[in-house]
CSV table of C-alpha atoms in Angstrom, one decimal:
chain,number,residue,atom,x,y,z
A,29,MET,CA,-0.1,-0.1,0.0
A,30,VAL,CA,1.7,3.4,-1.0
A,31,ARG,CA,1.1,6.4,1.5
A,32,HIS,CA,-0.7,9.3,0.4
A,33,GLN,CA,1.9,12.4,1.0
A,34,PRO,CA,2.1,15.8,0.4
A,35,LEU,CA,2.3,17.2,-3.1
A,36,GLN,CA,6.1,17.6,-3.9
A,37,TYR,CA,6.7,19.7,-7.1
A,38,TYR,CA,9.8,18.9,-9.2
A,39,GLU,CA,11.2,21.6,-10.7
A,40,PRO,CA,13.5,21.0,-13.8
A,41,GLN,CA,16.1,23.3,-15.4
A,42,LEU,CA,15.1,24.1,-18.3
A,43,CYS,CA,17.9,24.1,-21.3
A,44,LEU,CA,18.3,27.8,-22.4
A,45,SER,CA,20.2,27.0,-25.3
A,46,CYS,CA,19.0,27.8,-29.0
A,47,LEU,CA,17.2,25.1,-30.5
A,48,THR,CA,17.8,24.0,-33.9
A,49,GLY,CA,15.8,22.7,-36.9
A,50,ILE,CA,14.7,18.8,-36.4
A,51,TYR,CA,16.5,17.8,-40.2
A,52,GLY,CA,18.7,20.4,-41.0
A,53,CYS,CA,21.8,21.4,-38.8
A,54,ARG,CA,22.0,24.5,-40.8
A,55,TRP,CA,18.4,26.0,-40.8
A,56,LYS,CA,16.5,28.2,-39.0
A,57,ARG,CA,14.8,27.1,-35.8
A,58,TYR,CA,11.6,25.3,-36.6
A,59,GLN,CA,8.3,26.7,-35.1
A,60,ARG,CA,5.7,24.9,-33.3
A,61,SER,CA,3.9,23.8,-36.3
A,62,HIS,CA,3.3,20.1,-37.6
A,63,ASP,CA,3.4,21.3,-41.2
A,64,ASP,CA,7.0,23.2,-41.0
A,65,THR,CA,9.5,20.2,-42.2
A,66,THR,CA,11.2,22.1,-44.8
A,67,PRO,CA,14.9,20.8,-44.1
A,68,GLY,CA,13.7,17.8,-44.4
A,69,THR,CA,12.0,17.8,-48.0
A,70,ALA,CA,14.7,20.2,-49.0
A,71,PRO,CA,16.0,18.2,-52.1
A,72,PHE,CA,12.6,18.0,-53.6
A,73,LEU,CA,11.8,21.5,-52.9
A,74,HIS,CA,15.0,22.6,-54.8
A,75,VAL,CA,14.1,20.9,-57.6
A,76,GLY,CA,10.7,22.2,-57.8
A,77,ALA,CA,12.4,25.8,-57.4
A,78,LEU,CA,14.4,25.3,-60.3
A,79,ALA,CA,11.8,24.3,-62.0
A,80,ALA,CA,9.7,27.4,-61.2
A,81,VAL,CA,12.6,29.5,-62.0
A,82,THR,CA,13.2,28.0,-65.2
A,83,VAL,CA,9.9,28.7,-66.1
A,84,LEU,CA,9.8,32.1,-64.9
A,85,SER,CA,12.7,33.0,-67.0
A,86,TRP,CA,10.4,33.2,-70.0
A,87,ILE,CA,8.6,36.3,-68.4
A,88,VAL,CA,12.1,37.8,-67.5
A,89,ALA,CA,13.4,37.3,-70.7
A,90,GLY,CA,10.5,38.9,-72.6
A,91,GLN,CA,11.1,41.8,-70.2
A,92,PHE,CA,14.7,41.9,-71.0
A,93,ALA,CA,14.0,42.0,-74.9
A,94,ARG,CA,11.9,44.8,-74.7
A,95,ALA,CA,13.7,47.0,-72.2
A,96,GLU,CA,14.9,50.6,-74.2
A,97,ARG,CA,18.0,51.1,-72.1
A,98,SER,CA,20.9,49.3,-72.0
A,99,SER,CA,21.0,50.3,-68.2
A,100,SER,CA,17.6,48.6,-67.8
A,101,GLN,CA,18.6,45.1,-69.9
A,102,VAL,CA,21.7,45.0,-67.3
A,103,THR,CA,19.8,45.4,-64.4
A,104,ILE,CA,17.1,42.6,-65.0
A,105,LEU,CA,20.2,40.3,-66.5
A,106,CYS,CA,22.1,40.9,-63.2
A,107,THR,CA,19.3,40.8,-60.6
A,108,PHE,CA,17.7,37.3,-62.1
A,109,PHE,CA,21.1,35.2,-62.7
A,110,ALA,CA,22.2,36.3,-59.2
A,111,VAL,CA,18.9,34.9,-58.2
A,112,VAL,CA,19.2,31.9,-60.1
A,113,PHE,CA,23.3,31.0,-59.4
A,114,ALA,CA,21.9,31.6,-55.4
A,115,LEU,CA,19.4,28.9,-55.9
A,116,TYR,CA,22.2,26.4,-57.9
A,117,LEU,CA,24.1,26.9,-54.7
A,118,VAL,CA,21.5,26.0,-52.0
A,119,PRO,CA,22.1,22.3,-51.9
A,120,LEU,CA,25.4,23.5,-50.2
A,121,THR,CA,23.7,24.2,-47.2
A,122,ILE,CA,21.4,21.6,-47.3
A,123,SER,CA,21.5,18.5,-44.8
A,124,SER,CA,18.2,16.0,-45.1
A,125,PRO,CA,18.3,13.0,-42.9
A,126,CYS,CA,17.6,11.1,-45.8
A,127,ILE,CA,20.8,11.6,-47.9
A,128,MET,CA,22.6,8.9,-46.3
A,129,GLU,CA,24.1,5.3,-47.1
A,130,LYS,CA,21.5,2.6,-46.6
A,131,LYS,CA,23.9,0.7,-44.6
A,132,ASP,CA,23.9,3.2,-42.2
A,133,LEU,CA,20.3,3.1,-41.5
A,134,GLY,CA,18.9,2.4,-38.0
A,135,PRO,CA,16.2,0.3,-36.8
A,136,ARG,CA,12.6,1.1,-37.8
A,137,PRO,CA,11.2,3.6,-34.8
A,138,ALA,CA,8.6,1.9,-32.4
A,139,LEU,CA,5.1,2.7,-32.8
A,140,ILE,CA,3.1,3.8,-29.4
A,141,GLY,CA,-0.9,4.2,-30.3
A,142,HIS,CA,-1.8,8.0,-29.4
A,143,ARG,CA,-4.9,7.1,-26.8
A,144,GLY,CA,-5.4,4.2,-28.6
A,145,ALA,CA,-5.9,3.8,-32.3
A,146,PRO,CA,-8.1,7.1,-32.6
A,147,MET,CA,-8.4,6.5,-36.3
A,148,LEU,CA,-10.1,3.2,-36.1
A,149,ALA,CA,-11.9,4.1,-33.2
A,150,PRO,CA,-13.1,6.3,-30.4
A,151,GLU,CA,-10.0,7.7,-28.6
A,152,HIS,CA,-9.5,6.5,-25.0
A,153,THR,CA,-11.9,3.6,-25.0
A,154,LEU,CA,-11.6,-0.2,-24.9
A,155,MET,CA,-12.2,-0.7,-28.5
A,156,SER,CA,-9.5,2.0,-29.4
A,157,PHE,CA,-7.2,0.0,-27.5
A,158,ARG,CA,-8.0,-3.3,-28.7
A,159,LYS,CA,-7.6,-2.0,-32.3
A,160,ALA,CA,-4.3,-0.6,-31.4
A,161,LEU,CA,-3.1,-4.1,-29.8
A,162,GLU,CA,-4.2,-6.2,-32.9
A,163,GLN,CA,-1.6,-4.1,-34.9
A,164,LYS,CA,1.4,-5.4,-32.4
A,165,LEU,CA,2.3,-2.0,-31.5
A,166,TYR,CA,5.5,-1.2,-28.9
A,167,GLY,CA,3.0,0.4,-26.8
A,168,LEU,CA,-0.1,2.4,-25.9
A,169,GLN,CA,-0.2,6.2,-24.7
A,170,VAL,CA,-3.2,7.1,-22.2
A,171,ASP,CA,-4.1,10.4,-20.3
A,172,ILE,CA,-5.5,9.6,-16.8
A,173,THR,CA,-7.8,11.5,-14.7
A,174,ILE,CA,-9.8,10.7,-11.6
A,175,SER,CA,-13.0,11.0,-10.6
A,176,LEU,CA,-15.1,12.6,-7.9
A,177,ASP,CA,-15.3,9.3,-5.9
A,178,GLY,CA,-11.8,8.3,-6.5
A,179,VAL,CA,-11.6,6.0,-9.6
A,180,PRO,CA,-8.8,6.5,-12.1
A,181,PHE,CA,-10.1,6.8,-15.7
A,182,LEU,CA,-9.1,7.7,-19.6
A,183,MET,CA,-9.9,11.3,-20.5
A,184,HIS,CA,-7.8,13.7,-22.3
A,185,ASP,CA,-10.1,16.8,-22.2
A,186,VAL,CA,-11.0,19.0,-19.1
A,187,THR,CA,-14.6,18.6,-19.9
A,188,LEU,CA,-16.8,15.5,-21.6
A,189,ARG,CA,-18.4,17.8,-24.1
A,190,ARG,CA,-16.5,16.6,-27.0
A,191,THR,CA,-15.8,13.0,-26.4
A,192,THR,CA,-19.2,12.0,-24.7
A,193,ASN,CA,-22.7,12.8,-25.0
A,194,VAL,CA,-22.9,14.4,-22.0
A,195,GLU,CA,-25.0,17.6,-23.5
A,196,GLU,CA,-27.7,15.2,-24.5
A,197,GLU,CA,-28.0,12.8,-21.3
A,198,PHE,CA,-26.8,15.8,-18.5
A,199,PRO,CA,-27.0,19.2,-20.4
A,200,GLU,CA,-26.5,20.9,-16.9
A,201,LEU,CA,-23.1,19.1,-16.2
A,202,ALA,CA,-21.6,19.8,-19.5
A,203,ARG,CA,-19.8,22.1,-19.0
A,204,ARG,CA,-18.1,20.8,-15.7
A,205,PRO,CA,-14.6,19.1,-15.3
A,206,ALA,CA,-14.9,15.4,-15.8
A,207,ALA,CA,-13.1,14.9,-12.7
A,208,MET,CA,-15.7,16.6,-10.8
A,209,LEU,CA,-18.5,13.9,-11.7
A,210,ASN,CA,-18.8,10.3,-9.8
A,211,TRP,CA,-17.8,7.2,-11.6
A,212,THR,CA,-21.5,5.7,-11.5
A,213,LEU,CA,-22.6,8.8,-13.8
A,214,LEU,CA,-19.7,8.7,-16.0
A,215,GLN,CA,-20.4,5.3,-16.9
A,216,ARG,CA,-24.1,6.1,-18.0
A,217,LEU,CA,-22.5,8.2,-20.8
A,218,ASN,CA,-21.9,7.3,-24.4
A,219,ALA,CA,-18.4,7.7,-25.5
A,220,GLY,CA,-18.3,6.4,-29.4
A,221,GLN,CA,-21.4,8.1,-30.9
A,222,TRP,CA,-19.2,11.5,-31.1
A,223,PHE,CA,-16.8,9.8,-33.5
A,224,LEU,CA,-19.3,8.8,-36.0
A,225,LYS,CA,-20.9,12.0,-36.0
A,226,THR,CA,-17.9,14.2,-36.1
A,227,ASP,CA,-15.3,11.7,-38.0
A,228,PRO,CA,-12.6,13.5,-36.9
A,229,PHE,CA,-9.7,11.9,-39.1
A,230,TRP,CA,-12.3,11.0,-42.2
A,231,THR,CA,-12.4,7.5,-41.6
A,232,ALA,CA,-15.8,6.7,-39.8
A,233,SER,CA,-16.6,5.3,-43.3
A,234,SER,CA,-14.5,2.8,-44.0
A,235,LEU,CA,-15.2,1.1,-40.7
A,236,SER,CA,-16.8,-2.5,-41.2
A,237,PRO,CA,-20.5,-2.7,-40.1
A,238,SER,CA,-19.6,-4.6,-36.8
A,239,ASP,CA,-17.2,-2.5,-36.1
A,240,HIS,CA,-19.8,0.7,-36.6
A,241,ARG,CA,-22.0,-0.7,-34.3
A,242,GLU,CA,-19.2,-1.2,-31.4
A,243,ALA,CA,-18.4,2.2,-31.8
A,244,GLN,CA,-21.8,3.4,-30.9
A,245,ASN,CA,-21.8,1.7,-28.3
A,246,GLN,CA,-18.5,2.5,-26.2
A,247,SER,CA,-18.2,4.1,-22.9
A,248,ILE,CA,-15.4,5.7,-20.8
A,249,CYS,CA,-12.6,3.3,-19.9
A,250,SER,CA,-11.4,2.9,-16.5
A,251,LEU,CA,-7.6,2.5,-16.1
A,252,ALA,CA,-8.1,-0.7,-14.1
A,253,GLU,CA,-9.7,-1.8,-17.5
A,254,LEU,CA,-7.0,-0.7,-19.7
A,255,LEU,CA,-4.3,-2.2,-17.5
A,256,GLU,CA,-6.1,-5.8,-17.6
A,257,LEU,CA,-6.1,-5.4,-21.5
A,258,ALA,CA,-2.7,-4.4,-22.0
A,259,LYS,CA,-1.0,-6.6,-19.3
A,260,GLY,CA,1.9,-8.4,-21.2
A,261,ASN,CA,0.8,-7.1,-24.8
A,262,ALA,CA,2.1,-3.8,-24.5
A,263,THR,CA,4.4,-0.7,-23.0
A,264,LEU,CA,1.8,2.2,-21.3
A,265,LEU,CA,3.2,5.7,-21.6
A,266,LEU,CA,1.1,7.1,-18.5
A,267,ASN,CA,0.6,10.8,-18.7
A,268,LEU,CA,-1.6,12.4,-15.9
A,269,ARG,CA,-4.2,15.0,-16.1
A,270,ASP,CA,-4.4,17.0,-12.9
A,271,PRO,CA,-7.6,17.4,-11.0
A,272,PRO,CA,-9.3,21.0,-10.4
A,273,ARG,CA,-8.0,22.0,-6.8
A,274,GLU,CA,-11.2,21.7,-5.0
A,275,HIS,CA,-11.1,18.2,-6.0
A,276,PRO,CA,-11.2,15.9,-3.2
A,277,TYR,CA,-8.0,13.8,-4.5
A,278,ARG,CA,-6.0,16.6,-5.8
A,279,SER,CA,-3.0,15.9,-3.6
A,280,SER,CA,-3.3,12.2,-3.7
A,281,PHE,CA,-4.3,11.7,-7.3
A,282,LEU,CA,-0.7,10.5,-8.1
A,283,ASN,CA,-0.5,8.1,-5.4
A,284,VAL,CA,-4.1,6.7,-6.0
A,285,THR,CA,-3.1,6.0,-9.5
A,286,LEU,CA,0.4,4.8,-8.6
A,287,GLU,CA,-1.2,2.4,-6.7
A,288,ALA,CA,-3.9,0.9,-9.0
A,289,VAL,CA,-0.9,0.4,-11.4
A,290,LEU,CA,0.9,-1.6,-8.9
A,291,ARG,CA,-2.2,-3.7,-7.6
A,292,SER,CA,-3.1,-4.5,-11.2
A,293,GLY,CA,0.2,-6.7,-11.5
A,294,PHE,CA,1.3,-4.9,-14.9
A,295,PRO,CA,4.7,-5.6,-15.3
A,296,GLN,CA,6.9,-2.7,-14.4
A,297,HIS,CA,9.2,-2.5,-16.7
A,298,GLN,CA,6.6,-1.8,-19.4
A,299,VAL,CA,5.1,1.4,-17.6
A,300,LEU,CA,6.9,4.6,-19.1
A,301,TRP,CA,6.1,7.3,-16.2
A,302,LEU,CA,5.9,10.6,-17.3
A,303,PRO,CA,4.6,12.5,-14.5
A,304,SER,CA,7.4,14.7,-12.9
A,305,ARG,CA,6.2,15.0,-9.1
A,306,GLN,CA,7.5,13.0,-6.5
A,307,ARG,CA,10.0,11.1,-8.6
A,308,PRO,CA,11.9,10.0,-5.7
A,309,LEU,CA,9.1,8.2,-4.1
A,310,VAL,CA,8.0,6.7,-7.4
A,311,ARG,CA,11.2,5.1,-7.8
A,312,LYS,CA,11.4,3.8,-4.3
A,313,VAL,CA,7.7,2.3,-4.8
A,314,ALA,CA,8.1,1.0,-8.6
A,315,PRO,CA,11.8,0.7,-9.1
A,316,GLY,CA,11.0,-1.0,-12.6
A,317,PHE,CA,9.1,1.7,-13.9
A,318,GLN,CA,11.1,3.8,-16.7
A,319,GLN,CA,11.4,7.3,-15.7
A,320,MET,CA,10.2,9.7,-18.5
A,321,SER,CA,10.5,13.6,-18.6
A,322,GLY,CA,8.2,15.6,-21.2
A,323,SER,CA,11.0,18.7,-21.4
A,324,LYS,CA,14.6,18.9,-22.6
A,325,GLU,CA,16.3,19.4,-19.3
A,326,ALA,CA,20.2,19.8,-18.5
A,327,VAL,CA,22.2,16.8,-18.7
A,328,ALA,CA,22.8,16.8,-14.7
A,329,SER,CA,19.2,17.3,-13.8
A,330,LEU,CA,18.3,14.3,-16.1
A,331,ARG,CA,20.8,12.0,-14.2
A,332,ARG,CA,19.5,13.2,-11.1
A,333,GLY,CA,16.1,12.2,-11.6
A,334,HIS,CA,17.3,9.0,-13.1
A,335,ILE,CA,15.4,9.7,-16.2
A,336,GLN,CA,15.7,6.9,-19.1
A,337,ARG,CA,13.5,8.6,-21.7
A,338,LEU,CA,12.5,11.8,-23.3
A,339,ASN,CA,9.1,12.6,-24.5
A,340,LEU,CA,9.1,15.4,-26.8
A,341,ARG,CA,7.3,17.1,-29.8
A,342,TYR,CA,9.1,16.2,-32.5
A,343,THR,CA,9.9,20.0,-33.7
A,344,GLN,CA,11.6,20.2,-30.4
A,345,VAL,CA,14.8,18.2,-31.3
A,346,SER,CA,17.5,18.4,-33.7
A,347,ARG,CA,19.7,15.4,-35.2
A,348,GLN,CA,22.8,16.5,-33.0
A,349,GLU,CA,20.4,16.3,-30.0
A,350,LEU,CA,19.4,12.7,-30.8
A,351,ARG,CA,22.8,11.5,-31.1
A,352,ASP,CA,23.7,13.3,-27.8
A,353,TYR,CA,20.8,11.7,-26.1
A,354,ALA,CA,21.9,8.6,-27.6
A,355,SER,CA,25.6,8.7,-25.9
A,356,TRP,CA,24.1,9.8,-22.6
A,357,ASN,CA,22.1,6.2,-22.8
A,358,LEU,CA,18.8,8.6,-23.4
A,359,SER,CA,15.9,7.2,-25.6
A,360,VAL,CA,13.6,9.6,-27.4
A,361,ASN,CA,10.0,9.2,-28.1
A,362,LEU,CA,8.6,11.8,-30.7
A,363,TYR,CA,5.0,12.8,-31.0
A,364,THR,CA,2.5,13.3,-32.8
A,365,VAL,CA,3.8,11.9,-36.1
A,366,ASN,CA,1.0,10.8,-38.7
A,367,ALA,CA,2.4,11.0,-42.3
A,368,PRO,CA,4.5,7.9,-43.6
A,369,TRP,CA,6.8,10.9,-45.2
A,370,LEU,CA,7.5,12.1,-41.9
A,371,TYR,CA,7.8,8.8,-40.2
A,372,SER,CA,10.2,7.7,-42.5
A,373,LEU,CA,12.7,11.3,-42.3
A,374,LEU,CA,12.4,10.3,-38.1
A,375,TRP,CA,13.7,6.9,-39.1
A,376,CYS,CA,16.5,8.1,-40.9
A,377,ALA,CA,17.5,10.2,-38.0
A,378,GLY,CA,17.7,7.5,-36.0
A,379,VAL,CA,14.6,8.3,-33.7
A,380,PRO,CA,13.7,5.6,-31.0
A,381,SER,CA,10.1,5.7,-31.1
A,382,VAL,CA,7.3,7.8,-32.2
A,383,THR,CA,3.7,8.2,-31.1
A,384,SER,CA,1.0,8.2,-33.6
A,385,ASP,CA,-2.6,8.6,-34.4
A,386,ASN,CA,-2.2,6.7,-37.6
A,387,SER,CA,0.2,3.9,-36.5
A,388,HIS,CA,-2.0,1.1,-38.7
A,389,THR,CA,-0.6,3.0,-41.5
A,390,LEU,CA,2.8,3.4,-40.5
A,391,SER,CA,3.3,0.1,-39.4
A,392,GLN,CA,2.9,-1.0,-42.8
A,393,VAL,CA,5.9,1.0,-44.2
A,394,PRO,CA,8.9,-1.4,-44.8
A,395,SER,CA,11.4,1.0,-45.4
A,396,PRO,CA,11.9,4.8,-45.8
A,397,LEU,CA,10.1,6.4,-48.5
A,398,TRP,CA,13.3,7.7,-50.2
A,399,ILE,CA,16.8,7.6,-48.8
A,400,MET,CA,19.6,8.4,-51.3
A,401,PRO,CA,23.4,8.2,-50.8
A,402,PRO,CA,25.1,11.8,-50.9
A,403,ASP,CA,27.1,10.7,-54.2
A,404,GLU,CA,23.6,10.3,-56.0
A,405,TYR,CA,22.3,13.5,-55.0
A,406,CYS,CA,25.1,15.8,-55.7
A,407,LEU,CA,24.8,14.1,-59.4
A,408,MET,CA,21.2,14.7,-59.0
A,409,TRP,CA,21.5,18.5,-58.1
A,410,VAL,CA,24.3,19.4,-60.6
A,411,THR,CA,22.5,17.6,-63.6
A,412,ALA,CA,19.3,19.6,-62.2
A,413,ASP,CA,21.0,22.8,-62.4
A,414,LEU,CA,22.6,22.3,-65.7
A,415,ILE,CA,19.6,21.4,-67.6
A,416,SER,CA,18.2,24.4,-66.2
A,417,PHE,CA,20.7,26.9,-67.0
A,418,THR,CA,20.7,25.6,-70.2
A,419,LEU,CA,17.0,25.8,-70.8
A,420,ILE,CA,17.0,29.5,-69.4
A,421,VAL,CA,20.2,30.8,-71.8
A,422,GLY,CA,18.2,29.3,-74.4
A,423,ILE,CA,15.1,31.3,-73.7
A,424,PHE,CA,16.6,34.5,-73.0
A,425,VAL,CA,18.6,33.8,-76.9
A,426,PHE,CA,15.0,33.1,-78.3
A,427,GLN,CA,13.2,35.7,-76.6
A,428,LYS,CA,16.1,38.5,-77.8
A,429,TRP,CA,15.5,37.0,-81.6
A,430,ARG,CA,11.7,37.0,-81.2
A,431,LEU,CA,11.2,40.2,-79.9
A,432,GLY,CA,14.4,42.4,-80.3
A,433,GLY,CA,13.2,44.3,-83.4
A,434,ILE,CA,10.3,45.3,-81.4
A,435,ARG,CA,10.8,47.9,-78.9
A,436,SER,CA,7.5,49.2,-77.8
A,437,TYR,CA,4.0,48.3,-78.2
A,438,ASN,CA,2.5,51.5,-77.3
A,439,PRO,CA,0.1,52.6,-80.3
A,440,GLU,CA,0.0,56.2,-79.6
A,441,GLN,CA,3.6,55.9,-80.7
A,442,ILE,CA,2.7,53.6,-83.7
A,443,MET,CA,0.1,56.6,-85.0
A,444,LEU,CA,2.2,59.5,-84.4
A,445,SER,CA,5.1,57.6,-86.6
A,446,ALA,CA,2.8,57.0,-89.2
A,447,ALA,CA,1.2,60.8,-89.3
A,448,VAL,CA,5.1,62.0,-89.5
A,449,ARG,CA,5.5,59.6,-92.6
A,450,ARG,CA,2.2,60.8,-94.1
A,451,THR,CA,3.2,64.6,-93.6
A,452,SER,CA,6.4,64.4,-95.1
A,453,ARG,CA,5.0,62.6,-98.0
A,454,ASP,CA,2.4,65.4,-98.3
A,455,VAL,CA,5.4,68.3,-98.5
A,456,SER,CA,7.3,66.1,-100.8
A,457,ILE,CA,4.3,66.1,-103.6
A,458,MET,CA,3.4,70.0,-102.6
A,459,LYS,CA,7.3,70.8,-103.4
A,460,GLU,CA,7.1,68.9,-107.0
A,461,LYS,CA,4.1,70.6,-108.1
A,462,LEU,CA,5.3,74.2,-107.4
A,463,ILE,CA,8.6,73.3,-109.3
A,464,PHE,CA,6.9,72.3,-112.6
A,465,SER,CA,4.6,75.3,-112.1
A,466,GLU,CA,7.4,77.6,-112.1
A,467,ILE,CA,9.4,75.7,-115.3
A,468,SER,CA,6.1,76.0,-117.2
A,469,ASP,CA,5.3,79.7,-116.3
A,470,GLY,CA,9.2,80.3,-117.2
A,471,VAL,CA,8.9,78.8,-120.7
A,472,GLU,CA,5.9,81.0,-121.7
A,473,VAL,CA,7.6,84.4,-120.6
A,474,SER,CA,10.6,83.4,-122.6
A,475,ASP,CA,8.3,82.6,-125.5
A,476,GLU,CA,6.4,86.4,-125.3
A,477,PHE,CA,9.9,87.9,-125.0
A,478,SER,CA,11.0,86.2,-128.1
A,479,VAL,CA,8.0,87.9,-129.9
A,480,CYS,CA,8.4,91.4,-128.5
A,481,SER,CA,11.8,91.6,-130.1
A,482,ASP,CA,10.9,90.7,-133.5
A,483,ASN,CA,8.2,93.4,-134.0
A,484,SER,CA,8.9,96.3,-132.2
A,485,TYR,CA,11.7,96.5,-129.4
A,486,ASP,CA,11.0,100.2,-128.9
A,487,THR,CA,7.0,99.7,-128.4
A,488,TYR,CA,7.6,97.0,-125.7
A,489,ALA,CA,10.4,99.3,-123.9
A,490,ASN,CA,8.5,102.1,-123.6
A,491,SER,CA,5.1,100.6,-122.3
A,492,THR,CA,4.3,100.2,-118.5
A,493,ILE,CA,5.0,96.4,-117.4
A,494,THR,CA,3.7,95.4,-114.1
A,495,PRO,CA,5.3,93.1,-112.1
A,496,VAL,CA,2.8,90.1,-110.9
A,497,GLY,CA,3.7,87.3,-109.0
A,498,PRO,CA,3.6,83.7,-110.3
A,499,ARG,CA,0.1,82.0,-111.0
A,500,ARG,CA,-1.1,79.2,-112.4
A,501,GLY,CA,-2.0,78.1,-115.7
A,502,GLY,CA,-0.1,80.7,-117.7
A,503,SER,CA,-1.8,84.1,-116.1
A,504,SER,CA,1.6,85.9,-116.6
A,505,THR,CA,1.3,85.7,-120.5
A,506,LYS,CA,-1.9,87.0,-120.6
A,507,THR,CA,-1.0,90.3,-118.6
A,508,LEU,CA,1.6,91.0,-120.7
A,509,THR,CA,-0.3,90.4,-124.0
A,510,ASP,CA,-3.0,93.0,-122.6
A,511,ARG,CA,-0.5,95.9,-121.9
A,512,SER,CA,1.5,95.4,-125.6
A,513,GLY,CA,-1.8,95.9,-127.4
A,514,ARG,CA,-2.8,92.6,-128.6
């Protein structure tokens, strides 16, 4: 029997060093997001970026060919090719875990079912745990809380609204903490219908008719029921959810849970104990438990607490840290890993185990989805760079040839040029007409002067001649005739 002792909080010394990304030693630290896995997939992102910049070169080359000034062309050319050459050199900074020799690949990461098999059955129910055990998983992760009358049961949320029908059965209790209800009342709730209605993983439609009926009739699972089901079949990763401050078992919750595990006869070496409080007591009462920490602490602190494993989010640890932990005989479990490609990357990185909602799919992954020796990767990116560069140069040459004679497609400039050409042509025609007119007038005047000389020079000389300007059609000849008396 375990004595209920006052609560003693364990204050870990948090590591204050800056964290690096999980897959790239030279990459910026990851954000706490499940989708931020750029360094791991960088080889494929690089090839995609090369394809994108090669296609973009068609537009850039068009702008280069249309540019009026040489300075504009030089700016476009230098800027674009600076970006291109920087992209070509990116692989020198890529450190992806699956760029490795196949002989260096470590063992497959062990799988721990996250609250059972939540994609195949409602989480934290006996059906969910049975589905997980059918897959021969290494372990099961569970969240434990305690009822108002002191019965440990499995529940992740503070309230019952998401995973039970409490709003239909007891609407006045829907917003109360689950730990503030008696076990007899908790047993009356349905813990499976929500799974079929909300379909959280879009997998409910794949259930067989018998599984569908079983899921509809699930109830809240107690810790004792889980211990009996998993005894000798799987390791249990136990995480405790503290009851409210006004709960009667607030100070003794850990002791009650520990006592339930020991009383069940569950093998101690198959228990991964995550709570950090009262570790000295837990080690004394259950020396076979594998002590686990949920934070990255200093090495000295981990050793003082006899920590054997770490349970961390997969974005919190780098490959170098994984190596360091291994050298200190610390095993690392990462959560929550659902995608096969992410599982493959962690496999290449040497992660010992992962917690997953999608264990039934990950258990079918025979090997990493991709693994590439460094020499092959080097050949791949150099070849991709050369192909991209050849295509880009060809595109620039073709665009220069196609658009080099057309500097601008501005319709106003085209109309203005046409108008100038038309005006110049009209002026030339007018000049030709004037020249021909003066020539004609000059010929007629010469004839008249000849006639006057032959008849009477004196008469012509004494007559008054009024100068007139040039006129069309021989008007000058007519004036001279009239004044001579003809």
